[in-house]
Amino acid sequence: MSQSPAPRPPGTIRVGSIAGSDVLVSSSWFVVAALIAVLMAPVVEQTQPGLGALKYVAGVAFAVLLYGSVLLHEASHALMAQRLGLPVGAITLHFLGGMTTIEGEARRPRDEFLVAVVGPITSIAVGGVALLLTGVLPGGLVLLAAQGLAGANLLVGVLNLVPGLPLDGGRVLRAGVWGLTGSPRRGTVVAGWGGRVAAVAALAWPLAQEALFDTRPDIVDWALAFMVSVFLWTGATSAMTTAAIRARLPRLVARDLARRSLAVPSDLPLAEAVRRAQEAEAGGIITTTPAGAPVGVVSEAALMATPEDRRPWIATATVARTLVEGLTLPAGLTGEDLVRAIGLHPASEYLLVEDDGSVFGVLVTDDVERAFSAGRSAD
Ligand SMILES: [Zn+2]
């Protein structure tokens, strides 16, 4: 499938691609890589004394290795999604880990489950292999790296299974509730609340740490807990909001929202075109070539801005927008596809055509927005 290149989010650089998906690294990652290098330096020095400034290089190398394993986790999501026919956007590595943008919703709970669960399985597998390596490696810096990778990946794999959005475990829970109730929406609400509970638990973690292990939490513990908590709470909330919006989308059907249109020659005086449209009770005007092929759609705003006493003297084409690419849409467009088509080529009016190319009517963006807002009260 051909895809127009997605705009790269600000503050990221592209480092390559996996199975057609761009791999981006956020600038925040470099801060973390430097931090890891500094934090690791004393341990590196202890393991392999006499490295000098090279000990920082070892720390950066470890950071690259660590995020390489995060990339494997994200790539597993992307590959599974692609296999199941879901379009995948970019994979972004940032300071808290990684993120894979999957455009579009899973069609079945089973697909949602599979895309979500491969991530933690991959991390646990990588962690397991690294753990086995620690048993055979002779020692030195490679052993240190293997220990680090084992610990980090097992932690990432297990923590990601916590059943709350936006974590992978939240998507597993969502798939489960969806499968049981038949409602993806209900699945999101349950998993979203799971995420909020996890957010509160993360915030309380330093206290639990004190009670369980008798270690006094310091400022770093609290800062980390706060960051993770905010990440979970906002992720859960945005997943729930998106689901509420998505639930209203199926009610948007281009064909049902279309206004009946009237076709007039481009050079017809505007006043006459308006008179004919009123007579025909048409809600939209299309301008055509002398041969009758549509070339433009009249902008209601431009028409309204034209004083009535001027309308007999100007051609209808002057208030029409030329039908460039994206302004002609299939009448069969619905829901998310319709919203995406409008977002791709924003305009106030569109020409709707049937599959055979014949004109169906005019779609006014305001009508779409009104229909969308009307759905809100029905939620
Ligand atoms: Zn994941």
mmCIF file of C-alpha atoms and ligand atoms in Angstrom:
data_model
loop_
_atom_site.group_PDB
_atom_site.id
_atom_site.type_symbol
_atom_site.label_atom_id
_atom_site.label_comp_id
_atom_site.label_asym_id
_atom_site.label_seq_id
_atom_site.Cartn_x
_atom_site.Cartn_y
_atom_site.Cartn_z
ATOM 1 C CA MET A 1 0.000 0.000 0.000
ATOM 2 C CA SER A 2 1.430 3.391 -0.881
ATOM 3 C CA GLN A 3 1.437 5.967 1.879
ATOM 4 C CA SER A 4 2.240 9.634 1.749
ATOM 5 C CA PRO A 5 5.202 10.321 4.047
ATOM 6 C CA ALA A 6 3.907 11.307 7.470
ATOM 7 C CA PRO A 7 5.246 14.580 8.854
ATOM 8 C CA ARG A 8 8.001 13.817 11.348
ATOM 9 C CA PRO A 9 7.205 15.027 14.881
ATOM 10 C CA PRO A 10 9.379 17.943 16.001
ATOM 11 C CA GLY A 11 12.472 17.079 18.011
ATOM 12 C CA THR A 12 13.031 13.663 16.471
ATOM 13 C CA ILE A 13 15.582 12.296 14.034
ATOM 14 C CA ARG A 14 15.063 9.376 11.695
ATOM 15 C CA VAL A 15 17.623 6.620 12.180
ATOM 16 C CA GLY A 16 16.247 4.029 9.770
ATOM 17 C CA SER A 17 13.207 1.928 9.072
ATOM 18 C CA ILE A 18 11.810 -1.484 9.933
ATOM 19 C CA ALA A 19 9.383 -3.164 7.532
ATOM 20 C CA GLY A 20 8.474 0.193 6.000
ATOM 21 C CA SER A 21 7.989 2.032 9.302
ATOM 22 C CA ASP A 22 10.270 4.955 10.108
ATOM 23 C CA VAL A 23 12.325 4.542 13.268
ATOM 24 C CA LEU A 24 12.618 7.921 15.012
ATOM 25 C CA VAL A 25 14.714 8.865 18.021
ATOM 26 C CA SER A 26 13.465 11.734 20.149
ATOM 27 C CA SER A 27 16.054 14.299 21.251
ATOM 28 C CA SER A 28 15.200 13.442 24.884
ATOM 29 C CA TRP A 29 16.892 10.105 24.272
ATOM 30 C CA PHE A 30 20.319 11.735 24.011
ATOM 31 C CA VAL A 31 19.866 13.237 27.467
ATOM 32 C CA VAL A 32 19.091 9.766 28.818
ATOM 33 C CA ALA A 33 22.058 8.222 26.992
ATOM 34 C CA ALA A 34 24.342 10.830 28.597
ATOM 35 C CA LEU A 35 22.722 10.237 31.998
ATOM 36 C CA ILE A 36 23.198 6.464 31.683
ATOM 37 C CA ALA A 37 26.844 7.012 30.699
ATOM 38 C CA VAL A 38 27.452 9.173 33.787
ATOM 39 C CA LEU A 39 25.563 6.847 36.165
ATOM 40 C CA MET A 40 27.305 3.760 34.781
ATOM 41 C CA ALA A 41 30.797 5.259 34.854
ATOM 42 C CA PRO A 42 31.670 4.210 38.457
ATOM 43 C CA VAL A 43 30.489 0.623 37.861
ATOM 44 C CA VAL A 44 32.392 0.467 34.567
ATOM 45 C CA GLU A 45 35.497 1.807 36.331
ATOM 46 C CA GLN A 46 35.121 -0.865 39.018
ATOM 47 C CA THR A 47 34.638 -3.687 36.470
ATOM 48 C CA GLN A 48 37.387 -2.612 34.096
ATOM 49 C CA PRO A 49 39.758 -0.167 35.783
ATOM 50 C CA GLY A 50 41.998 2.154 33.802
ATOM 51 C CA LEU A 51 39.666 2.960 30.916
ATOM 52 C CA GLY A 52 39.873 6.686 31.539
ATOM 53 C CA ALA A 53 37.385 8.700 29.493
ATOM 54 C CA LEU A 54 36.534 5.519 27.558
ATOM 55 C CA LYS A 55 34.347 4.451 30.492
ATOM 56 C CA TYR A 56 31.764 6.971 29.264
ATOM 57 C CA VAL A 57 31.886 5.428 25.799
ATOM 58 C CA ALA A 58 31.063 2.095 27.441
ATOM 59 C CA GLY A 59 28.071 3.764 29.134
ATOM 60 C CA VAL A 60 26.793 5.200 25.845
ATOM 61 C CA ALA A 61 27.285 1.809 24.170
ATOM 62 C CA PHE A 62 25.167 0.268 26.910
ATOM 63 C CA ALA A 63 22.453 2.902 26.367
ATOM 64 C CA VAL A 64 22.423 2.068 22.631
ATOM 65 C CA LEU A 65 22.186 -1.656 23.434
ATOM 66 C CA LEU A 66 19.380 -1.025 25.934
ATOM 67 C CA TYR A 67 17.330 0.985 23.466
ATOM 68 C CA GLY A 68 18.080 -1.602 20.793
ATOM 69 C CA SER A 69 16.141 -4.042 22.943
ATOM 70 C CA VAL A 70 13.339 -1.464 23.359
ATOM 71 C CA LEU A 71 13.317 -1.248 19.559
ATOM 72 C CA LEU A 72 12.856 -5.036 19.332
ATOM 73 C CA HIS A 73 9.819 -4.696 21.640
ATOM 74 C CA GLU A 74 8.316 -1.940 19.453
ATOM 75 C CA ALA A 75 9.185 -3.732 16.200
ATOM 76 C CA SER A 76 7.277 -6.803 17.411
ATOM 77 C CA HIS A 77 4.138 -4.640 17.847
ATOM 78 C CA ALA A 78 4.658 -3.097 14.397
ATOM 79 C CA LEU A 79 5.256 -6.406 12.611
ATOM 80 C CA MET A 80 2.257 -8.092 14.229
ATOM 81 C CA ALA A 81 0.023 -5.116 13.379
ATOM 82 C CA GLN A 82 1.225 -5.182 9.773
ATOM 83 C CA ARG A 83 0.630 -8.911 9.569
ATOM 84 C CA LEU A 84 -2.957 -8.343 10.697
ATOM 85 C CA GLY A 85 -3.471 -5.628 8.092
ATOM 86 C CA LEU A 86 -3.297 -2.588 10.384
ATOM 87 C CA PRO A 87 -1.374 0.362 8.920
ATOM 88 C CA VAL A 88 1.653 1.211 11.067
ATOM 89 C CA GLY A 89 3.077 4.726 11.386
ATOM 90 C CA ALA A 90 6.419 5.457 12.954
ATOM 91 C CA ILE A 91 8.301 3.788 15.806
ATOM 92 C CA THR A 92 9.626 6.444 18.196
ATOM 93 C CA LEU A 93 12.225 5.871 20.887
ATOM 94 C CA HIS A 94 12.084 8.413 23.705
ATOM 95 C CA PHE A 95 13.392 8.741 27.248
ATOM 96 C CA LEU A 96 10.668 6.564 28.814
ATOM 97 C CA GLY A 97 11.076 3.793 26.233
ATOM 98 C CA GLY A 98 9.358 3.458 22.895
ATOM 99 C CA MET A 99 6.085 3.972 21.114
ATOM 100 C CA THR A 100 4.619 2.516 17.942
ATOM 101 C CA THR A 101 1.902 4.465 16.175
ATOM 102 C CA ILE A 102 -0.724 2.086 14.844
ATOM 103 C CA GLU A 103 -3.214 3.904 12.650
ATOM 104 C CA GLY A 104 -6.681 2.448 12.733
ATOM 105 C CA GLU A 105 -8.347 0.086 15.160
ATOM 106 C CA ALA A 106 -8.023 -3.673 15.427
ATOM 107 C CA ARG A 107 -11.081 -5.268 13.856
ATOM 108 C CA ARG A 108 -11.314 -8.128 16.308
ATOM 109 C CA PRO A 109 -10.452 -8.571 20.010
ATOM 110 C CA ARG A 110 -8.096 -11.377 18.993
ATOM 111 C CA ASP A 111 -6.069 -8.969 16.789
ATOM 112 C CA GLU A 112 -5.911 -6.387 19.596
ATOM 113 C CA PHE A 113 -4.683 -9.088 21.979
ATOM 114 C CA LEU A 114 -1.975 -10.334 19.593
ATOM 115 C CA VAL A 115 -0.608 -6.871 18.725
ATOM 116 C CA ALA A 116 -0.416 -5.967 22.429
ATOM 117 C CA VAL A 117 0.950 -9.198 23.879
ATOM 118 C CA VAL A 118 3.929 -9.688 21.502
ATOM 119 C CA GLY A 119 5.686 -6.658 23.043
ATOM 120 C CA PRO A 120 6.037 -7.952 26.623
ATOM 121 C CA ILE A 121 6.726 -11.475 25.294
ATOM 122 C CA THR A 122 9.609 -10.087 23.210
ATOM 123 C CA SER A 123 11.042 -8.167 26.182
ATOM 124 C CA ILE A 124 10.784 -11.186 28.496
ATOM 125 C CA ALA A 125 12.422 -13.374 25.812
ATOM 126 C CA VAL A 126 15.292 -10.879 25.324
ATOM 127 C CA GLY A 127 15.670 -10.623 29.111
ATOM 128 C CA GLY A 128 15.671 -14.431 29.386
ATOM 129 C CA VAL A 129 18.395 -14.817 26.759
ATOM 130 C CA ALA A 130 20.505 -12.118 28.440
ATOM 131 C CA LEU A 131 19.998 -13.879 31.789
ATOM 132 C CA LEU A 132 21.225 -17.179 30.286
ATOM 133 C CA LEU A 133 24.254 -15.345 28.879
ATOM 134 C CA THR A 134 25.197 -14.080 32.324
ATOM 135 C CA GLY A 135 25.735 -17.727 33.273
ATOM 136 C CA VAL A 136 28.302 -18.381 30.531
ATOM 137 C CA LEU A 137 30.020 -15.039 29.992
ATOM 138 C CA PRO A 138 33.519 -14.851 31.525
ATOM 139 C CA GLY A 139 33.042 -11.452 33.167
ATOM 140 C CA GLY A 140 34.125 -7.920 32.531
ATOM 141 C CA LEU A 141 32.081 -5.345 30.642
ATOM 142 C CA VAL A 142 30.146 -7.864 28.483
ATOM 143 C CA LEU A 143 28.879 -9.581 31.618
ATOM 144 C CA LEU A 144 27.920 -6.188 33.054
ATOM 145 C CA ALA A 145 26.014 -5.376 29.842
ATOM 146 C CA ALA A 146 24.243 -8.758 29.845
ATOM 147 C CA GLN A 147 23.195 -8.297 33.488
ATOM 148 C CA GLY A 148 21.875 -4.835 32.713
ATOM 149 C CA LEU A 149 19.961 -6.026 29.657
ATOM 150 C CA ALA A 150 18.488 -8.977 31.556
ATOM 151 C CA GLY A 151 17.282 -6.789 34.431
ATOM 152 C CA ALA A 152 15.908 -4.003 32.232
ATOM 153 C CA ASN A 153 14.087 -6.249 29.751
ATOM 154 C CA LEU A 154 12.540 -8.516 32.392
ATOM 155 C CA LEU A 155 11.369 -5.391 34.240
ATOM 156 C CA VAL A 156 9.965 -3.777 31.068
ATOM 157 C CA GLY A 157 8.268 -7.040 30.040
ATOM 158 C CA VAL A 158 6.619 -7.648 33.405
ATOM 159 C CA LEU A 159 5.650 -4.017 34.143
ATOM 160 C CA ASN A 160 4.111 -3.680 30.686
ATOM 161 C CA LEU A 161 1.734 -6.516 31.574
ATOM 162 C CA VAL A 162 0.093 -4.385 34.295
ATOM 163 C CA PRO A 163 -3.537 -4.342 33.119
ATOM 164 C CA GLY A 164 -4.072 -0.637 32.528
ATOM 165 C CA LEU A 165 -3.907 1.625 29.457
ATOM 166 C CA PRO A 166 -1.628 2.888 27.959
ATOM 167 C CA LEU A 167 0.461 -0.176 28.891
ATOM 168 C CA ASP A 168 0.401 -3.309 26.747
ATOM 169 C CA GLY A 169 -1.339 -5.155 29.598
ATOM 170 C CA GLY A 170 -4.103 -2.553 29.360
ATOM 171 C CA ARG A 171 -4.628 -3.451 25.716
ATOM 172 C CA VAL A 172 -4.678 -7.133 26.638
ATOM 173 C CA LEU A 173 -7.370 -6.347 29.255
ATOM 174 C CA ARG A 174 -9.250 -4.224 26.704
ATOM 175 C CA ALA A 175 -9.196 -7.152 24.238
ATOM 176 C CA GLY A 176 -10.493 -9.476 26.964
ATOM 177 C CA VAL A 177 -13.407 -7.237 27.976
ATOM 178 C CA TRP A 178 -14.162 -6.579 24.295
ATOM 179 C CA GLY A 179 -14.209 -10.332 23.622
ATOM 180 C CA LEU A 180 -16.490 -11.014 26.593
ATOM 181 C CA THR A 181 -18.949 -8.139 26.126
ATOM 182 C CA GLY A 182 -18.669 -7.550 22.374
ATOM 183 C CA SER A 183 -18.084 -3.857 23.050
ATOM 184 C CA PRO A 184 -14.632 -2.371 22.262
ATOM 185 C CA ARG A 185 -15.801 0.812 23.968
ATOM 186 C CA ARG A 186 -16.465 -0.966 27.261
ATOM 187 C CA GLY A 187 -13.055 -2.628 26.962
ATOM 188 C CA THR A 188 -11.399 0.792 26.728
ATOM 189 C CA VAL A 189 -13.309 2.175 29.717
ATOM 190 C CA VAL A 190 -12.348 -0.794 31.933
ATOM 191 C CA ALA A 191 -8.697 -0.774 30.783
ATOM 192 C CA GLY A 192 -8.600 3.040 31.066
ATOM 193 C CA TRP A 193 -9.669 2.851 34.711
ATOM 194 C CA GLY A 194 -7.064 0.110 35.154
ATOM 195 C CA GLY A 195 -4.486 2.639 33.941
ATOM 196 C CA ARG A 196 -5.716 5.277 36.391
ATOM 197 C CA VAL A 197 -5.513 2.818 39.284
ATOM 198 C CA ALA A 198 -1.964 1.960 38.152
ATOM 199 C CA ALA A 199 -1.168 5.704 38.080
ATOM 200 C CA VAL A 200 -2.277 6.116 41.700
ATOM 201 C CA ALA A 201 -0.359 2.976 42.681
ATOM 202 C CA ALA A 202 2.798 4.323 41.000
ATOM 203 C CA LEU A 203 2.496 7.547 42.980
ATOM 204 C CA ALA A 204 2.175 5.594 46.229
ATOM 205 C CA TRP A 205 5.091 3.299 45.359
ATOM 206 C CA PRO A 206 7.783 5.177 47.345
ATOM 207 C CA LEU A 207 5.633 4.779 50.496
ATOM 208 C CA ALA A 208 5.146 1.070 49.808
ATOM 209 C CA GLN A 209 8.886 0.810 49.298
ATOM 210 C CA GLU A 210 9.436 2.236 52.759
ATOM 211 C CA ALA A 211 6.905 -0.122 54.380
ATOM 212 C CA LEU A 212 8.099 -3.238 52.526
ATOM 213 C CA PHE A 213 11.856 -2.830 52.363
ATOM 214 C CA ASP A 214 12.396 -0.268 55.107
ATOM 215 C CA THR A 215 14.289 2.025 52.712
ATOM 216 C CA ARG A 216 13.527 5.700 52.974
ATOM 217 C CA PRO A 217 12.456 7.062 49.562
ATOM 218 C CA ASP A 218 14.562 9.995 48.386
ATOM 219 C CA ILE A 219 13.728 12.827 46.030
ATOM 220 C CA VAL A 220 14.702 10.744 42.964
ATOM 221 C CA ASP A 221 12.223 8.001 43.961
ATOM 222 C CA TRP A 222 9.439 10.552 44.309
ATOM 223 C CA ALA A 223 10.315 12.308 41.038
ATOM 224 C CA LEU A 224 10.362 8.988 39.176
ATOM 225 C CA ALA A 225 7.065 7.881 40.746
ATOM 226 C CA PHE A 226 5.480 11.200 39.838
ATOM 227 C CA MET A 227 6.691 11.000 36.213
ATOM 228 C CA VAL A 228 5.442 7.437 35.743
ATOM 229 C CA SER A 229 2.140 8.332 37.402
ATOM 230 C CA VAL A 230 1.544 11.323 35.115
ATOM 231 C CA PHE A 231 2.489 9.216 32.082
ATOM 232 C CA LEU A 232 -0.038 6.523 33.070
ATOM 233 C CA TRP A 233 -2.849 8.908 34.027
ATOM 234 C CA THR A 234 -2.633 11.045 30.871
ATOM 235 C CA GLY A 235 -2.224 7.954 28.670
ATOM 236 C CA ALA A 236 -5.298 6.286 30.194
ATOM 237 C CA THR A 237 -7.363 9.462 29.933
ATOM 238 C CA SER A 238 -6.429 10.115 26.317
ATOM 239 C CA ALA A 239 -7.241 6.502 25.376
ATOM 240 C CA MET A 240 -10.694 6.899 26.954
ATOM 241 C CA THR A 241 -11.305 10.233 25.198
ATOM 242 C CA THR A 242 -10.247 8.840 21.830
ATOM 243 C CA ALA A 243 -12.574 5.881 22.313
ATOM 244 C CA ALA A 244 -15.487 8.204 23.083
ATOM 245 C CA ILE A 245 -14.804 10.144 19.873
ATOM 246 C CA ARG A 246 -14.418 6.948 17.850
ATOM 247 C CA ALA A 247 -17.761 5.687 19.126
ATOM 248 C CA ARG A 248 -19.483 8.622 17.455
ATOM 249 C CA LEU A 249 -17.695 8.227 14.132
ATOM 250 C CA PRO A 250 -19.710 5.367 12.589
ATOM 251 C CA ARG A 251 -22.721 7.682 12.564
ATOM 252 C CA LEU A 252 -20.980 9.865 9.997
ATOM 253 C CA VAL A 253 -21.967 8.743 6.496
ATOM 254 C CA ALA A 254 -21.047 11.065 3.612
ATOM 255 C CA ARG A 255 -24.008 9.946 1.519
ATOM 256 C CA ASP A 256 -26.526 10.707 4.294
ATOM 257 C CA LEU A 257 -25.015 14.127 4.985
ATOM 258 C CA ALA A 258 -24.845 15.213 1.339
ATOM 259 C CA ARG A 259 -26.836 18.140 0.033
ATOM 260 C CA ARG A 260 -28.588 17.868 -3.269
ATOM 261 C CA SER A 261 -26.540 19.759 -5.842
ATOM 262 C CA LEU A 262 -27.238 21.713 -8.982
ATOM 263 C CA ALA A 263 -24.785 21.857 -11.874
ATOM 264 C CA VAL A 264 -24.388 25.109 -13.802
ATOM 265 C CA PRO A 265 -21.947 26.273 -16.508
ATOM 266 C CA SER A 266 -18.941 28.097 -14.993
ATOM 267 C CA ASP A 267 -19.720 31.335 -16.821
ATOM 268 C CA LEU A 268 -23.405 31.513 -15.776
ATOM 269 C CA PRO A 269 -24.134 34.737 -13.844
ATOM 270 C CA LEU A 270 -24.111 34.031 -10.116
ATOM 271 C CA ALA A 271 -27.577 35.525 -9.547
ATOM 272 C CA GLU A 272 -29.060 33.104 -12.103
ATOM 273 C CA ALA A 273 -27.219 30.139 -10.548
ATOM 274 C CA VAL A 274 -28.611 31.037 -7.097
ATOM 275 C CA ARG A 275 -32.139 31.447 -8.554
ATOM 276 C CA ARG A 276 -31.933 28.015 -10.230
ATOM 277 C CA ALA A 277 -30.570 26.407 -7.054
ATOM 278 C CA GLN A 278 -33.431 27.828 -4.975
ATOM 279 C CA GLU A 279 -35.943 26.660 -7.553
ATOM 280 C CA ALA A 280 -34.461 23.154 -7.523
ATOM 281 C CA GLU A 281 -34.189 23.234 -3.697
ATOM 282 C CA ALA A 282 -30.505 22.393 -4.049
ATOM 283 C CA GLY A 283 -28.133 22.987 -1.125
ATOM 284 C CA GLY A 284 -24.970 23.122 -3.229
ATOM 285 C CA ILE A 285 -23.860 24.422 -6.623
ATOM 286 C CA ILE A 286 -21.319 22.752 -8.886
ATOM 287 C CA THR A 287 -19.742 24.541 -11.828
ATOM 288 C CA THR A 288 -19.110 22.603 -15.034
ATOM 289 C CA THR A 289 -17.310 22.881 -18.361
ATOM 290 C CA PRO A 290 -19.473 23.549 -21.444
ATOM 291 C CA ALA A 291 -19.379 19.752 -21.936
ATOM 292 C CA GLY A 292 -20.863 19.249 -18.465
ATOM 293 C CA ALA A 293 -17.822 17.940 -16.572
ATOM 294 C CA PRO A 294 -17.614 19.265 -12.964
ATOM 295 C CA VAL A 295 -14.740 21.725 -12.432
ATOM 296 C CA GLY A 296 -15.612 23.549 -9.223
ATOM 297 C CA VAL A 297 -17.824 23.652 -6.154
ATOM 298 C CA VAL A 298 -19.360 26.950 -5.009
ATOM 299 C CA SER A 299 -18.142 28.116 -1.613
ATOM 300 C CA GLU A 300 -21.094 29.115 0.539
ATOM 301 C CA ALA A 301 -18.922 31.602 2.428
ATOM 302 C CA ALA A 302 -17.707 33.277 -0.791
ATOM 303 C CA LEU A 303 -21.271 33.397 -2.110
ATOM 304 C CA MET A 304 -22.586 34.996 1.093
ATOM 305 C CA ALA A 305 -19.777 37.560 0.966
ATOM 306 C CA THR A 306 -20.872 38.674 -2.515
ATOM 307 C CA PRO A 307 -23.412 41.547 -2.324
ATOM 308 C CA GLU A 308 -26.698 40.698 -4.004
ATOM 309 C CA ASP A 309 -26.527 43.653 -6.420
ATOM 310 C CA ARG A 310 -23.205 42.365 -7.778
ATOM 311 C CA ARG A 311 -24.344 38.802 -8.341
ATOM 312 C CA PRO A 312 -25.923 39.373 -11.801
ATOM 313 C CA TRP A 313 -22.588 40.698 -13.087
ATOM 314 C CA ILE A 314 -20.121 38.016 -12.045
ATOM 315 C CA ALA A 315 -19.648 34.451 -13.240
ATOM 316 C CA THR A 316 -20.508 31.639 -10.848
ATOM 317 C CA ALA A 317 -16.911 30.360 -11.211
ATOM 318 C CA THR A 318 -15.585 33.383 -9.261
ATOM 319 C CA VAL A 319 -17.095 32.052 -6.010
ATOM 320 C CA ALA A 320 -16.307 28.393 -6.780
ATOM 321 C CA ARG A 321 -13.304 26.451 -5.567
ATOM 322 C CA THR A 322 -11.582 24.448 -8.309
ATOM 323 C CA LEU A 323 -11.901 20.710 -7.792
ATOM 324 C CA VAL A 324 -8.254 19.970 -7.097
ATOM 325 C CA GLU A 325 -7.186 16.585 -5.762
ATOM 326 C CA GLY A 326 -8.887 15.739 -2.476
ATOM 327 C CA LEU A 327 -11.984 17.887 -3.026
ATOM 328 C CA THR A 328 -13.776 15.081 -4.848
ATOM 329 C CA LEU A 329 -14.712 12.302 -2.443
ATOM 330 C CA PRO A 330 -16.525 8.975 -2.870
ATOM 331 C CA ALA A 331 -20.151 9.176 -1.646
ATOM 332 C CA GLY A 332 -19.608 5.890 0.195
ATOM 333 C CA LEU A 333 -17.072 7.355 2.673
ATOM 334 C CA THR A 334 -17.951 6.817 6.338
ATOM 335 C CA GLY A 335 -16.644 7.374 9.855
ATOM 336 C CA GLU A 336 -12.905 7.515 10.364
ATOM 337 C CA ASP A 337 -12.177 7.432 6.600
ATOM 338 C CA LEU A 338 -14.405 10.464 6.079
ATOM 339 C CA VAL A 339 -12.768 12.426 8.899
ATOM 340 C CA ARG A 340 -9.322 11.498 7.569
ATOM 341 C CA ALA A 341 -10.238 12.601 4.020
ATOM 342 C CA ILE A 342 -11.397 15.990 5.313
ATOM 343 C CA GLY A 343 -8.306 16.343 7.495
ATOM 344 C CA LEU A 344 -6.019 15.555 4.554
ATOM 345 C CA HIS A 345 -7.487 18.294 2.327
ATOM 346 C CA PRO A 346 -9.374 20.766 4.530
ATOM 347 C CA ALA A 347 -12.132 22.645 2.674
ATOM 348 C CA SER A 348 -15.616 23.932 3.397
ATOM 349 C CA GLU A 349 -17.277 21.996 0.535
ATOM 350 C CA TYR A 350 -16.566 18.749 -1.300
ATOM 351 C CA LEU A 351 -17.994 17.118 -4.390
ATOM 352 C CA LEU A 352 -19.351 13.626 -3.703
ATOM 353 C CA VAL A 353 -19.253 11.175 -6.581
ATOM 354 C CA GLU A 354 -20.502 7.632 -7.110
ATOM 355 C CA ASP A 355 -18.124 4.805 -8.010
ATOM 356 C CA ASP A 356 -18.908 5.327 -11.715
ATOM 357 C CA GLY A 357 -17.856 8.993 -11.436
ATOM 358 C CA SER A 358 -21.375 10.453 -11.598
ATOM 359 C CA VAL A 359 -22.123 13.358 -9.253
ATOM 360 C CA PHE A 360 -24.028 12.455 -6.074
ATOM 361 C CA GLY A 361 -24.108 15.823 -4.308
ATOM 362 C CA VAL A 362 -22.162 18.335 -2.244
ATOM 363 C CA LEU A 363 -20.773 17.610 1.208
ATOM 364 C CA VAL A 364 -20.495 20.647 3.468
ATOM 365 C CA THR A 365 -17.902 20.344 6.259
ATOM 366 C CA ASP A 366 -20.156 22.278 8.665
ATOM 367 C CA ASP A 367 -22.837 19.609 8.170
ATOM 368 C CA VAL A 368 -20.313 16.897 9.083
ATOM 369 C CA GLU A 369 -19.273 18.798 12.210
ATOM 370 C CA ARG A 370 -22.887 19.347 13.211
ATOM 371 C CA ALA A 371 -23.691 15.646 12.806
ATOM 372 C CA PHE A 372 -20.616 14.784 14.839
ATOM 373 C CA SER A 373 -21.530 17.135 17.704
ATOM 374 C CA ALA A 374 -25.128 15.920 17.658
ATOM 375 C CA GLY A 375 -23.819 12.435 18.399
ATOM 376 C CA ARG A 376 -22.206 13.717 21.600
ATOM 377 C CA SER A 377 -25.490 14.176 23.445
ATOM 378 C CA ALA A 378 -26.536 10.655 22.460
ATOM 379 C CA ASP A 379 -23.529 9.131 24.241
HETATM 380 ZN ZN ZN B 1 4.631 -2.415 24.101
#
